[in-house]
Short mmCIF file of C-alpha atoms in Angstrom, two decimals:
data_model
loop_
_atom_site.label_atom_id
_atom_site.label_comp_id
_atom_site.label_asym_id
_atom_site.label_seq_id
_atom_site.Cartn_x
_atom_site.Cartn_y
_atom_site.Cartn_z
CA UNK A 17 -16.94 81.40 54.20
CA UNK A 18 -19.78 79.11 55.26
CA UNK A 19 -20.14 75.84 53.39
CA UNK A 20 -23.68 74.70 52.68
CA UNK A 21 -25.11 71.26 52.07
CA UNK A 22 -28.40 69.70 51.16
CA UNK A 23 -30.70 68.96 54.09
CA UNK A 24 -32.92 66.88 51.82
CA UNK A 25 -35.79 67.40 49.44
CA UNK A 26 -39.42 68.37 49.95
CA UNK A 27 -40.23 64.67 49.50
CA UNK A 28 -37.74 63.39 52.07
CA UNK A 29 -38.21 66.11 54.69
CA UNK A 30 -41.85 67.24 54.45
CA UNK A 31 -44.23 65.17 52.32
CA UNK A 32 -43.21 61.73 51.13
CA UNK A 33 -46.25 61.33 48.87
CA UNK A 34 -45.52 64.40 46.73
CA UNK A 35 -43.01 64.41 43.92
CA UNK A 36 -41.83 67.94 44.78
CA UNK A 37 -42.89 71.29 46.23
CA UNK A 38 -44.85 72.42 43.17
CA UNK A 39 -46.73 69.12 42.93
CA UNK A 40 -47.62 69.38 46.61
CA UNK A 41 -49.26 72.76 46.03
CA UNK A 42 -51.26 71.47 43.07
CA UNK A 43 -52.27 68.26 44.86
CA UNK A 44 -53.61 70.25 47.80
CA UNK A 45 -56.62 71.15 45.66
CA UNK A 46 -57.63 67.49 45.23
CA UNK A 47 -60.17 66.76 42.53
CA UNK A 48 -61.60 70.29 42.51
CA UNK A 49 -58.50 71.60 40.79
CA UNK A 50 -56.95 75.03 41.19
CA UNK A 51 -59.49 76.85 38.98
CA UNK A 52 -59.79 80.48 40.01
CA UNK A 53 -56.53 80.50 41.95
CA UNK A 54 -53.21 82.09 41.03
CA UNK A 55 -51.03 79.01 41.55
CA UNK A 56 -47.77 80.85 40.80
CA UNK A 57 -48.57 83.44 43.46
CA UNK A 58 -49.59 80.74 45.96
CA UNK A 59 -46.34 78.86 45.36
CA UNK A 60 -44.29 82.05 45.73
CA UNK A 61 -46.05 83.16 48.93
CA UNK A 62 -45.90 79.67 50.45
CA UNK A 63 -42.20 79.36 49.62
CA UNK A 64 -41.54 82.81 51.12
CA UNK A 65 -43.46 81.87 54.28
CA UNK A 66 -41.43 78.66 54.59
CA UNK A 67 -38.15 80.49 54.10
CA UNK A 68 -39.20 83.12 56.65
CA UNK A 69 -40.00 80.39 59.20
CA UNK A 70 -36.71 78.52 58.67
CA UNK A 71 -33.51 79.68 60.37
CA UNK A 72 -31.73 82.43 58.40
CA UNK A 73 -29.02 79.96 57.36
CA UNK A 74 -31.49 77.43 55.89
CA UNK A 75 -33.58 77.83 52.75
CA UNK A 76 -35.91 76.04 50.37
CA UNK A 77 -34.54 76.37 46.83
CA UNK A 78 -36.66 74.60 44.24
CA UNK A 79 -37.61 71.43 46.09
CA UNK A 80 -34.35 71.17 48.03
CA UNK A 81 -33.54 72.46 51.50
CA UNK A 82 -30.02 73.84 51.99
CA UNK A 83 -28.24 74.86 55.15
CA UNK A 84 -24.86 75.10 56.82
CA UNK A 85 -22.59 72.07 56.57
CA UNK A 86 -21.45 72.53 60.14
CA UNK A 87 -24.24 71.43 62.44
CA UNK A 88 -25.87 74.10 64.58
CA UNK A 89 -27.62 73.64 67.90
CA UNK A 90 -31.12 74.12 66.51
CA UNK A 91 -32.89 73.32 69.77
CA UNK A 92 -30.88 75.96 71.64
CA UNK A 93 -31.83 78.44 68.90
CA UNK A 94 -35.51 77.67 69.53
CA UNK A 95 -36.21 75.48 66.49
CA UNK A 96 -37.79 72.02 66.64
CA UNK A 97 -35.49 69.06 66.16
CA UNK A 98 -36.03 65.42 65.34
CA UNK A 99 -34.85 62.45 67.42
CA UNK A 100 -31.36 62.80 65.92
CA UNK A 101 -31.04 66.50 66.78
CA UNK A 102 -31.47 67.55 63.15
CA UNK A 103 -33.61 70.54 62.28
CA UNK A 104 -37.22 69.32 62.03
CA UNK A 105 -38.15 71.01 58.79
CA UNK A 106 -41.55 69.32 58.61
CA UNK A 107 -42.53 70.70 62.02
CA UNK A 108 -41.54 74.18 60.88
CA UNK A 109 -43.50 73.89 57.62
CA UNK A 110 -46.55 72.66 59.53
CA UNK A 111 -46.69 75.97 61.45
CA UNK A 112 -47.58 77.79 58.22
CA UNK A 113 -51.26 78.13 57.31
CA UNK A 114 -51.23 77.05 53.67
CA UNK A 115 -54.97 77.63 53.28
CA UNK A 116 -54.70 81.21 54.53
CA UNK A 117 -52.19 81.82 51.73
CA UNK A 118 -54.55 80.15 49.23
CA UNK A 119 -57.44 82.34 50.39
CA UNK A 120 -55.44 85.47 49.54
CA UNK A 121 -55.22 84.29 45.93
CA UNK A 122 -58.80 83.23 45.29
CA UNK A 123 -59.85 85.25 42.25
#
């Protein structure tokens, strides 16, 4: 059985200025607000895109990233790593076109 552990939160691994994943999505709309957009669908599609981009053993659950306790060689598996050899979750998230997802849900 594989033991999992927290890899950190949305705030500590992706966007320090957002309280959590959901707040990040809402704040992306700035002062214009999310009028005319299906925010729940945007959040779900964005979360799915993030989980699809992460290694199979790592996931975003709520605003927390979880993965295997035993360290994997992420670089050898083709994933970006930070200066400490940890999975660079922010770099992975940045490959996803958030605004393309938003455009699909403009009503």
